[in-house]
PDB file of C-alpha atoms in Angstrom:
ATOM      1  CA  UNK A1313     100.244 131.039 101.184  1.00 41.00           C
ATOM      2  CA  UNK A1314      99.616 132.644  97.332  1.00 38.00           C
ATOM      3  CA  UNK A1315      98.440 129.785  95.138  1.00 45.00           C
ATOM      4  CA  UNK A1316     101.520 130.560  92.447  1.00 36.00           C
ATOM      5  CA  UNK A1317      99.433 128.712  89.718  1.00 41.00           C
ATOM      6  CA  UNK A1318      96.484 130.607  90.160  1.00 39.00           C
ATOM      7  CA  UNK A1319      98.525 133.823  90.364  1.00 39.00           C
ATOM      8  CA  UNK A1320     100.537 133.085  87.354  1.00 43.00           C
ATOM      9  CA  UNK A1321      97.089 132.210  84.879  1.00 44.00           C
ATOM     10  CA  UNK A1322      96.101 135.859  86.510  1.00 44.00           C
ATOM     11  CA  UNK A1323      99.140 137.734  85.236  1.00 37.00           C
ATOM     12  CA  UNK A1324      98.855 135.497  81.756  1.00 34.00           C
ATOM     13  CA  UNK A1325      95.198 136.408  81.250  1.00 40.00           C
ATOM     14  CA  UNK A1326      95.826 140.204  82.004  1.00 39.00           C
ATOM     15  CA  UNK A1327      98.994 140.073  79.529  1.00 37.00           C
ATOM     16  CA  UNK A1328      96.904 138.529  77.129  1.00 36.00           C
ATOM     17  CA  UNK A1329      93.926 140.738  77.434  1.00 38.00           C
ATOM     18  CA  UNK A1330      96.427 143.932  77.334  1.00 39.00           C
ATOM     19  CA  UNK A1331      97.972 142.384  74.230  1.00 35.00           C
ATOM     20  CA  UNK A1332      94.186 142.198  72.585  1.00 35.00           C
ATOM     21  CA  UNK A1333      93.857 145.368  73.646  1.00 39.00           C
ATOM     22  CA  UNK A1334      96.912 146.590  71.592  1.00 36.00           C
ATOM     23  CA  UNK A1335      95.784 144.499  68.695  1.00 36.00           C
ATOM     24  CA  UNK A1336      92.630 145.669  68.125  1.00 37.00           C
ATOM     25  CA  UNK A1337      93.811 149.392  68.446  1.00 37.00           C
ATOM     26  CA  UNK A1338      96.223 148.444  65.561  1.00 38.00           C
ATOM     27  CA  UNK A1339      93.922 146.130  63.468  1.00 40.00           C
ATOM     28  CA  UNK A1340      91.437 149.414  64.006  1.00 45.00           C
ATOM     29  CA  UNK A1341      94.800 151.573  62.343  1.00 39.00           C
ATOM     30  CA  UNK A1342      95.723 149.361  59.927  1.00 44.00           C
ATOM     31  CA  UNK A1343      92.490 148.367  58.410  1.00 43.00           C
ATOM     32  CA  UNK A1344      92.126 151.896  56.819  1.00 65.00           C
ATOM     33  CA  UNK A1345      95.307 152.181  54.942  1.00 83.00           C
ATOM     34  CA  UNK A1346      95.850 154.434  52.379  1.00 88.00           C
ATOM     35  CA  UNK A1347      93.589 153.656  49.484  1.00 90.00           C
ATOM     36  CA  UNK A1348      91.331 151.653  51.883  1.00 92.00           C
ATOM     37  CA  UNK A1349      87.300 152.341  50.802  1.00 94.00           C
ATOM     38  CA  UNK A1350      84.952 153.051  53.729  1.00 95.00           C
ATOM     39  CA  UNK A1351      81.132 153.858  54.153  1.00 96.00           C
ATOM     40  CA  UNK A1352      79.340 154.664  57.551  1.00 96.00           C
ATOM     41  CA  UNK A1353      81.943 154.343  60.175  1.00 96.00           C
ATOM     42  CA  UNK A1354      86.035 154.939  60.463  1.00 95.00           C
ATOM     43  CA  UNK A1355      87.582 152.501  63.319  1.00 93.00           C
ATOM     44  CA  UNK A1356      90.555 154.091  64.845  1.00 92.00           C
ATOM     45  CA  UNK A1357      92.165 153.417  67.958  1.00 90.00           C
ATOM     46  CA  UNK A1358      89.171 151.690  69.555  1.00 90.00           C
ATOM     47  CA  UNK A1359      86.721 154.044  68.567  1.00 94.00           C
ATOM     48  CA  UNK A1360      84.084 154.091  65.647  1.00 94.00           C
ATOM     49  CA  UNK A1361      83.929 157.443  63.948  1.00 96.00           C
ATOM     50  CA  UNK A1362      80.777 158.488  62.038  1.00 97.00           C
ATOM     51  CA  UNK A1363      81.450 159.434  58.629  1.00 97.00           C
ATOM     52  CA  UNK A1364      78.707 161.260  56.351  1.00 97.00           C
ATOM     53  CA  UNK A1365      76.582 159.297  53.674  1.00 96.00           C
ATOM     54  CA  UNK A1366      79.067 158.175  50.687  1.00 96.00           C
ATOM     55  CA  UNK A1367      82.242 156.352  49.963  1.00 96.00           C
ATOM     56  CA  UNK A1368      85.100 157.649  51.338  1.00 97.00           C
ATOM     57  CA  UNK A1369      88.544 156.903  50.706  1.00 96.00           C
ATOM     58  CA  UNK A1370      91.628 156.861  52.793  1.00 96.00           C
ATOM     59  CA  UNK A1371      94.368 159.243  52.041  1.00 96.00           C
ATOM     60  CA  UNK A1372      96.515 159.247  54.879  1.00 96.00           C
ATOM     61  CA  UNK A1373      96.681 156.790  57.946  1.00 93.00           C
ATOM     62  CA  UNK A1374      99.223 156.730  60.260  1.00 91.00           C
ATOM     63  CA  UNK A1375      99.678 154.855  63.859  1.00 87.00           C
ATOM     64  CA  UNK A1376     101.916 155.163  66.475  1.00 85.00           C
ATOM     65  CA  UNK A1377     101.198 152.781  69.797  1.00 77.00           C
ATOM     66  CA  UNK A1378     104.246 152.975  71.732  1.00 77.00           C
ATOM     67  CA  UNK A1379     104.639 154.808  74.741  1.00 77.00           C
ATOM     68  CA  UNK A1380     102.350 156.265  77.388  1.00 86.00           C
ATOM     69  CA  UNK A1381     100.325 157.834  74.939  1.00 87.00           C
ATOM     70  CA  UNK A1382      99.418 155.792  71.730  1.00 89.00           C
ATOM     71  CA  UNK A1383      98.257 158.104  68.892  1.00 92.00           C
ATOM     72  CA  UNK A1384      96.568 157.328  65.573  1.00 94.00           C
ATOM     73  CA  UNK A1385      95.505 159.366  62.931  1.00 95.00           C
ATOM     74  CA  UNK A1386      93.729 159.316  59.415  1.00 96.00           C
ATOM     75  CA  UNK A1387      92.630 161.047  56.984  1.00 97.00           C
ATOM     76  CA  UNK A1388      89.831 160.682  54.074  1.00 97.00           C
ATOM     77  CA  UNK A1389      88.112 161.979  50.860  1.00 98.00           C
ATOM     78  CA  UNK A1390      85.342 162.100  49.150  1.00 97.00           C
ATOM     79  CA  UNK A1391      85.181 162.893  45.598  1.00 96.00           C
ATOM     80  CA  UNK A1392      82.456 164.596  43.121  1.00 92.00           C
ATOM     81  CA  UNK A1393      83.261 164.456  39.777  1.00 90.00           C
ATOM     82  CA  UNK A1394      87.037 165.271  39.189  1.00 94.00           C
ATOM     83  CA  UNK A1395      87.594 167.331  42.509  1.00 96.00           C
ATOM     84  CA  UNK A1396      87.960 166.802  45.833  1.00 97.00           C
ATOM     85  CA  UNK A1397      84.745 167.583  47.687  1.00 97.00           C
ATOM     86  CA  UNK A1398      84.840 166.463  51.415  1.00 98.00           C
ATOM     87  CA  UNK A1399      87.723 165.522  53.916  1.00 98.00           C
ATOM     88  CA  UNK A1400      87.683 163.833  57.149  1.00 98.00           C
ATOM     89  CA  UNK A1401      90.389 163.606  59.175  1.00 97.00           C
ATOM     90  CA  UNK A1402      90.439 162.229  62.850  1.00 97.00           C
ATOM     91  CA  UNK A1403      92.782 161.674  65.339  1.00 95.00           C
ATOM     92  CA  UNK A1404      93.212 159.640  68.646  1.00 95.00           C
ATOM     93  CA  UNK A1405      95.316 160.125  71.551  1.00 92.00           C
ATOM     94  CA  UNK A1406      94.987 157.551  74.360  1.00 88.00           C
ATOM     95  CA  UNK A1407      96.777 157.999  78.012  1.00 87.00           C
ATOM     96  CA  UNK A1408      98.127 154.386  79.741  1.00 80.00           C
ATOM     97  CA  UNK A1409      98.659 156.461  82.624  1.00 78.00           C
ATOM     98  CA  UNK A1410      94.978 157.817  83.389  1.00 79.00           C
ATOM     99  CA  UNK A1411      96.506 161.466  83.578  1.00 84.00           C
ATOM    100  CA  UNK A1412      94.445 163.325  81.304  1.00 86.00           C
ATOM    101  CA  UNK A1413      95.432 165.874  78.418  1.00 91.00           C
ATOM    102  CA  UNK A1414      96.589 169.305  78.248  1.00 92.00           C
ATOM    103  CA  UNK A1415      93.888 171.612  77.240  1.00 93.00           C
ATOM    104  CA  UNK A1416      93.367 171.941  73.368  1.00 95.00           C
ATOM    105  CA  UNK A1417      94.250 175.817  72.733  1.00 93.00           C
ATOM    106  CA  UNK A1418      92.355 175.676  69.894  1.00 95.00           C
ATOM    107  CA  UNK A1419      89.057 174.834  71.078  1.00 95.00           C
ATOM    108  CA  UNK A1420      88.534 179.001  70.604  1.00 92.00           C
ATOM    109  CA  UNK A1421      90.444 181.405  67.629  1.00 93.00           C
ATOM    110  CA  UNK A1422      89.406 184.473  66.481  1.00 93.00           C
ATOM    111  CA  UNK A1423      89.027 183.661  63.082  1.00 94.00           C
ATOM    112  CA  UNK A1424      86.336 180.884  63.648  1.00 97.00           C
ATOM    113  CA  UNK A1425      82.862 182.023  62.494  1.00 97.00           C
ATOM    114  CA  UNK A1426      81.781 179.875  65.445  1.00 98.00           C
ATOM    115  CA  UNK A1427      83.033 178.306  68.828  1.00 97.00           C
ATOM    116  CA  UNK A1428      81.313 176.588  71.973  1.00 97.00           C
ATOM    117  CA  UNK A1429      83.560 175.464  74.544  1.00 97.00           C
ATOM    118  CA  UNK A1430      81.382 172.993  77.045  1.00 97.00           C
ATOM    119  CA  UNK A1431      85.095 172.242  79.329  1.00 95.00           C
ATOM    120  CA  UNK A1432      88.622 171.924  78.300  1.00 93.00           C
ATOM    121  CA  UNK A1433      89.853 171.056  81.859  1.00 92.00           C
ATOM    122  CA  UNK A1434      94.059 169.839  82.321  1.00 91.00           C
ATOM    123  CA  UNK A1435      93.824 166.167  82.762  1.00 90.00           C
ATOM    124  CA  UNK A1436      90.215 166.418  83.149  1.00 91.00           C
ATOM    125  CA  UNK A1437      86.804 166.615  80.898  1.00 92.00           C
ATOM    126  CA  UNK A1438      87.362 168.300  77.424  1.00 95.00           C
ATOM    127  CA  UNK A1439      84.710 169.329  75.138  1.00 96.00           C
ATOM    128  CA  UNK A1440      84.350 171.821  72.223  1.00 97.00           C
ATOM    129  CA  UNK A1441      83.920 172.078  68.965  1.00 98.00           C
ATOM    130  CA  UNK A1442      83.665 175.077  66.133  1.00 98.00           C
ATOM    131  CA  UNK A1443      83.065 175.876  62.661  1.00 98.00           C
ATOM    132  CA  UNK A1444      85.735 176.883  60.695  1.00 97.00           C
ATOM    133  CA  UNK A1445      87.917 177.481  57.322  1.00 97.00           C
ATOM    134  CA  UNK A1446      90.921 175.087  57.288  1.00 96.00           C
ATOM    135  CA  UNK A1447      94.142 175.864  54.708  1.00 96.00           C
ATOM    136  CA  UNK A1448      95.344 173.004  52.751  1.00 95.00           C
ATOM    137  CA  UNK A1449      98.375 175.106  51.347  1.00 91.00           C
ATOM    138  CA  UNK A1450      99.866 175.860  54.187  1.00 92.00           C
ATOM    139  CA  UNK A1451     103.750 177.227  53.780  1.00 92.00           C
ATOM    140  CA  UNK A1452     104.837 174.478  55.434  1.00 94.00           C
ATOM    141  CA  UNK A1453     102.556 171.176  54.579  1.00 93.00           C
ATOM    142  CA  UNK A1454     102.117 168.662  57.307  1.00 93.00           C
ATOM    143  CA  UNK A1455     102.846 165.434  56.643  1.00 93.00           C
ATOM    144  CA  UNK A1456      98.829 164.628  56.311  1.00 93.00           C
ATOM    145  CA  UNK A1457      98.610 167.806  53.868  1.00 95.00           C
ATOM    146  CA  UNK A1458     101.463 166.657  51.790  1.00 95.00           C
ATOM    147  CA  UNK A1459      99.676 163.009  51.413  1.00 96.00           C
ATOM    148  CA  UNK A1460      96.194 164.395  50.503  1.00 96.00           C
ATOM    149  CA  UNK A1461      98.399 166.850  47.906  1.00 96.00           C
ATOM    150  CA  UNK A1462      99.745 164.055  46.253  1.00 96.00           C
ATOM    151  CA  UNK A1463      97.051 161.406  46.500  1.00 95.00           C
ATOM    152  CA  UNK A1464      95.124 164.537  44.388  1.00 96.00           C
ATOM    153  CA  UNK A1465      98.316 164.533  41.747  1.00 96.00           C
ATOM    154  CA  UNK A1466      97.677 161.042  41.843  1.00 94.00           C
ATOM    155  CA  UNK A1467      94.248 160.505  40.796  1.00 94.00           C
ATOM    156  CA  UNK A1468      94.482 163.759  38.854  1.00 96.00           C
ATOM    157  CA  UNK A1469      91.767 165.421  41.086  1.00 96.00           C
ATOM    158  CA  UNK A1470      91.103 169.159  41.787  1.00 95.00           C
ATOM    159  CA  UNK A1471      92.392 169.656  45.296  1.00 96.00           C
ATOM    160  CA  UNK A1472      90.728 173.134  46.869  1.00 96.00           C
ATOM    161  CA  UNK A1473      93.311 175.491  48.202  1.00 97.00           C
ATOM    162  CA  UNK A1474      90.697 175.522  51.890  1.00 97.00           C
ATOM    163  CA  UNK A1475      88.079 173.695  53.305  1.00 98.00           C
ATOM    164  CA  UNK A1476      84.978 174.882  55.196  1.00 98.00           C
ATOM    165  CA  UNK A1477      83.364 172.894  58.318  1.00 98.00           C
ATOM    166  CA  UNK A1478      83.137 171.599  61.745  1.00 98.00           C
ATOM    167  CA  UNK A1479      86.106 170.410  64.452  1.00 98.00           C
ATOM    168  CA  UNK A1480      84.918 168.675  67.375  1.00 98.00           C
ATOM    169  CA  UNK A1481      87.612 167.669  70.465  1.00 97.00           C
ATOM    170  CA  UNK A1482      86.526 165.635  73.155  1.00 96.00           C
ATOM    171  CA  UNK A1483      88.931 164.342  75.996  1.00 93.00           C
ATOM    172  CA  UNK A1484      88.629 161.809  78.980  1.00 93.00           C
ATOM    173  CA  UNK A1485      91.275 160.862  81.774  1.00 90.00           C
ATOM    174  CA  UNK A1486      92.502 158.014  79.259  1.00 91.00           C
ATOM    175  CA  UNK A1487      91.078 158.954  75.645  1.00 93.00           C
ATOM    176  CA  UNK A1488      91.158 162.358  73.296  1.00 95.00           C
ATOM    177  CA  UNK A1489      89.358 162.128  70.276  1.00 96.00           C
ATOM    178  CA  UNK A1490      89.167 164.990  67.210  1.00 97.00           C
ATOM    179  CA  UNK A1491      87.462 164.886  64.579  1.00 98.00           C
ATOM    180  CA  UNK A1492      86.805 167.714  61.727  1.00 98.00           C
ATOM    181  CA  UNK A1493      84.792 167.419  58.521  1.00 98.00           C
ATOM    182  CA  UNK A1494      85.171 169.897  55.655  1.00 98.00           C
ATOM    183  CA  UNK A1495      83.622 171.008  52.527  1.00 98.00           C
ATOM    184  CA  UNK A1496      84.744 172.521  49.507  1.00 97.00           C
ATOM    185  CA  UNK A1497      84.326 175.693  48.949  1.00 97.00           C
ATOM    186  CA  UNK A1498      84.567 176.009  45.603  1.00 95.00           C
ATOM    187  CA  UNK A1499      81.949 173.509  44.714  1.00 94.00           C
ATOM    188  CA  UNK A1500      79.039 175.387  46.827  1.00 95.00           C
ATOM    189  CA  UNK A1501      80.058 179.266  45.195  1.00 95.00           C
ATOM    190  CA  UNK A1502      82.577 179.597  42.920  1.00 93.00           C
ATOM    191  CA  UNK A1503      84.812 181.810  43.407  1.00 94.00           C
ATOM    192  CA  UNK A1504      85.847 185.214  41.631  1.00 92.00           C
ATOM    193  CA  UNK A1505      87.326 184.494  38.402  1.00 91.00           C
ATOM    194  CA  UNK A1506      90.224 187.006  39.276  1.00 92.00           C
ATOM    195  CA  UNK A1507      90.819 184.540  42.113  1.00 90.00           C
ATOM    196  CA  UNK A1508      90.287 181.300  40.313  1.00 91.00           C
ATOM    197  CA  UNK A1509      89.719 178.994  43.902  1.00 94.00           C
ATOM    198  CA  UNK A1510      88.803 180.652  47.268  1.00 97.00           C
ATOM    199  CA  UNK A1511      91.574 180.715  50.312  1.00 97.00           C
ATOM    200  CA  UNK A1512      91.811 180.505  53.611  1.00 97.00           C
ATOM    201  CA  UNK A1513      91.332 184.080  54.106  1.00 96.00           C
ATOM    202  CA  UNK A1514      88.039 184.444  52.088  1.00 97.00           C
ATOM    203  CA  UNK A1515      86.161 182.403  54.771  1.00 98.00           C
ATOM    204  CA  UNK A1516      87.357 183.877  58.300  1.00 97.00           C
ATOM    205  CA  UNK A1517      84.894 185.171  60.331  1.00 97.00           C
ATOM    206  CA  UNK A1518      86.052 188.175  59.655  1.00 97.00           C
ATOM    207  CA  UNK A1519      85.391 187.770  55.941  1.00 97.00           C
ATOM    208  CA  UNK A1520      82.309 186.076  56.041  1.00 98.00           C
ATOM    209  CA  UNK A1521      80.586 188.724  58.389  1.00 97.00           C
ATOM    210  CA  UNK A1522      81.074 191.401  55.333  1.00 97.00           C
ATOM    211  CA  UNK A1523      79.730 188.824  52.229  1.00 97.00           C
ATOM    212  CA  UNK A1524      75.959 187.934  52.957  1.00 97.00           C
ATOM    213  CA  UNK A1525      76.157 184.516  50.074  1.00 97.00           C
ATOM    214  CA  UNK A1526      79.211 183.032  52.691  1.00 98.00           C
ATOM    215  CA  UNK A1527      77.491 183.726  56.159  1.00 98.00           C
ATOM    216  CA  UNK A1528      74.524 182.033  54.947  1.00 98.00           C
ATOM    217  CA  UNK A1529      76.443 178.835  53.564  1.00 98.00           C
ATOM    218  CA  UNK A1530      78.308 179.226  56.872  1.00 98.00           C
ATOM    219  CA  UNK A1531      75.493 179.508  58.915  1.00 98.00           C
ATOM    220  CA  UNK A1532      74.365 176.117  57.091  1.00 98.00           C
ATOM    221  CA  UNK A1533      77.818 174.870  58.184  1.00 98.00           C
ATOM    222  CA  UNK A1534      77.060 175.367  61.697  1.00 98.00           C
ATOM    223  CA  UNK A1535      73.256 173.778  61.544  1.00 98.00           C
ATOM    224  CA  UNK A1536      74.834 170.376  60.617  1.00 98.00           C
ATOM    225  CA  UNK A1537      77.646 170.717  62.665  1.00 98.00           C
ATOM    226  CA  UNK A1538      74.689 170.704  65.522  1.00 98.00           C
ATOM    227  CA  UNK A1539      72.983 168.135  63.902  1.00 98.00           C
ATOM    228  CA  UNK A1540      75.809 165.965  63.848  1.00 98.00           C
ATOM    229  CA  UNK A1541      77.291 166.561  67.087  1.00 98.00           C
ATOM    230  CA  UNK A1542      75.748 164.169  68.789  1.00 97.00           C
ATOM    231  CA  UNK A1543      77.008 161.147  66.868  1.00 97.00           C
ATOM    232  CA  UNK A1544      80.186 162.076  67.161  1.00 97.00           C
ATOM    233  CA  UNK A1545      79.607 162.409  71.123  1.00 96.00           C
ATOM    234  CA  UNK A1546      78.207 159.709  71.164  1.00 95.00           C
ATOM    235  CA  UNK A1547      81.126 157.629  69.388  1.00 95.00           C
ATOM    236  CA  UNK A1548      83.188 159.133  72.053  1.00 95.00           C
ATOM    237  CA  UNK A1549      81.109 158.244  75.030  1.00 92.00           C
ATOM    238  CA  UNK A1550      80.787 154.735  73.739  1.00 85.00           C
ATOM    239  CA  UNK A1551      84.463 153.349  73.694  1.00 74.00           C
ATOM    240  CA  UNK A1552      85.935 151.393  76.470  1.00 43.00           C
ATOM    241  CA  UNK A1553      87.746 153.298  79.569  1.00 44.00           C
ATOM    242  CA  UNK A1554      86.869 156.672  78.558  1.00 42.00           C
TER     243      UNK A1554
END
């Protein structure tokens, strides 16, 4: 005969744990709200993302943990002076259901100056990561573009019209994490004065193969995105379930 007590405490302590669970995937969220100051380490929907040496600040943060797949997302800065000089933005996808993702398209585009794709099974394994330019004036802003645009207005800051650096995606049965860290531009070569700030288009691989001064800053690029790799692999490998 089931022992209903002993049944009962089992379904409490499993509602409770799964409750925790949800908790600390929010408290991760909500901790880093917009304006939110962090140094070391982002924590984001159970996982602890590496962020370069400095003070970074939150721009955009948004959670969503309904459903079969909880996602969570933010977005930081670093400043230098009066302009924007490094963004981080990251972004966590986690599956109730065990079934995997679909395979990130992106993991290889023509206009990347570089691109290793370990796997990018469906449902399965996913791993790749590339250097890249990345517009922030796109024609239509995303909602994480529009925030960063007017957290800039805000704190009267210089906001570059692209950003230069390193994507990673990584995926498990139950977890997808993707990360991407980017430079400015602007603040490593200026740009033409007949162009006043450099653009997306001035830093495709296409571009940067005819302009000796950007393949070697890119090729610098792609040294610390190998360099760095492994933390953020490492972040990945090290959260629960995945």
């Amino acid at each position: 005969m089931t022992n209903l007590h002993t049944t009962g405490r089992g379904l409490f302590l499993a509602a409770v744990a799964g409750a925790l669970r949800l908790m600390t995937a929010g408290i991760d969220a909500r901790a880093s709200e917009p304006g939110t100051a962090l140094e070391g380490v982002a924590g984001i929907g159970g996982f602890k993302v590496p962020l370069p040496d400095g003070q970074w600040t939150v721009f955009y943060s948004e959670d969503k943990p309904e459903g079969k797949i909880p996602t969570f997302t933010l977005g930081l800065l670093r400043t230098g002076g009066k302009a924007v000089k490094q963004i981080a933005f990251i972004r966590v996808a986690n599956n109730s259901i065990r079934g995997g993702f679909k395979p990130f398209e992106q993991c290889a585009l023509p206009n990347y100056f570089f691109a290793e794709t370990v796997v990018n099974q469906i449902g399965g394994a996913q791993n790749c990561w590339h250097v890249r330019p990345e517009t922030l004036a796109a024609d239509t802003p995303s909602a994480r573009q529009t925030a960063l645009t007017n957290f800039a207005k805000s704190r009267k800051l210089f906001l570059p019209l692209t950003m230069i650096g390193s994507r990673y995606h990584m995926a498990s049965r139950t977890s997808s994490l993707r990360v991407s860290y980017g430079w400015a531009p602007d603040l490593i070569i200026p740009a033409p004065k007949e162009k006043k700030a450099w653009r997306f288009q001035d830093w495709t691989a296409e571009a940067v193969a005819v302009d000796a001064r950007k393949k070697a800053v890119m090729t610098r690029m792609k040294h610390w995105g190998e360099e760095w790799r492994p933390k953020v692999l490492e972040a990945f490998s090290k959260k629960s379930g995945s």
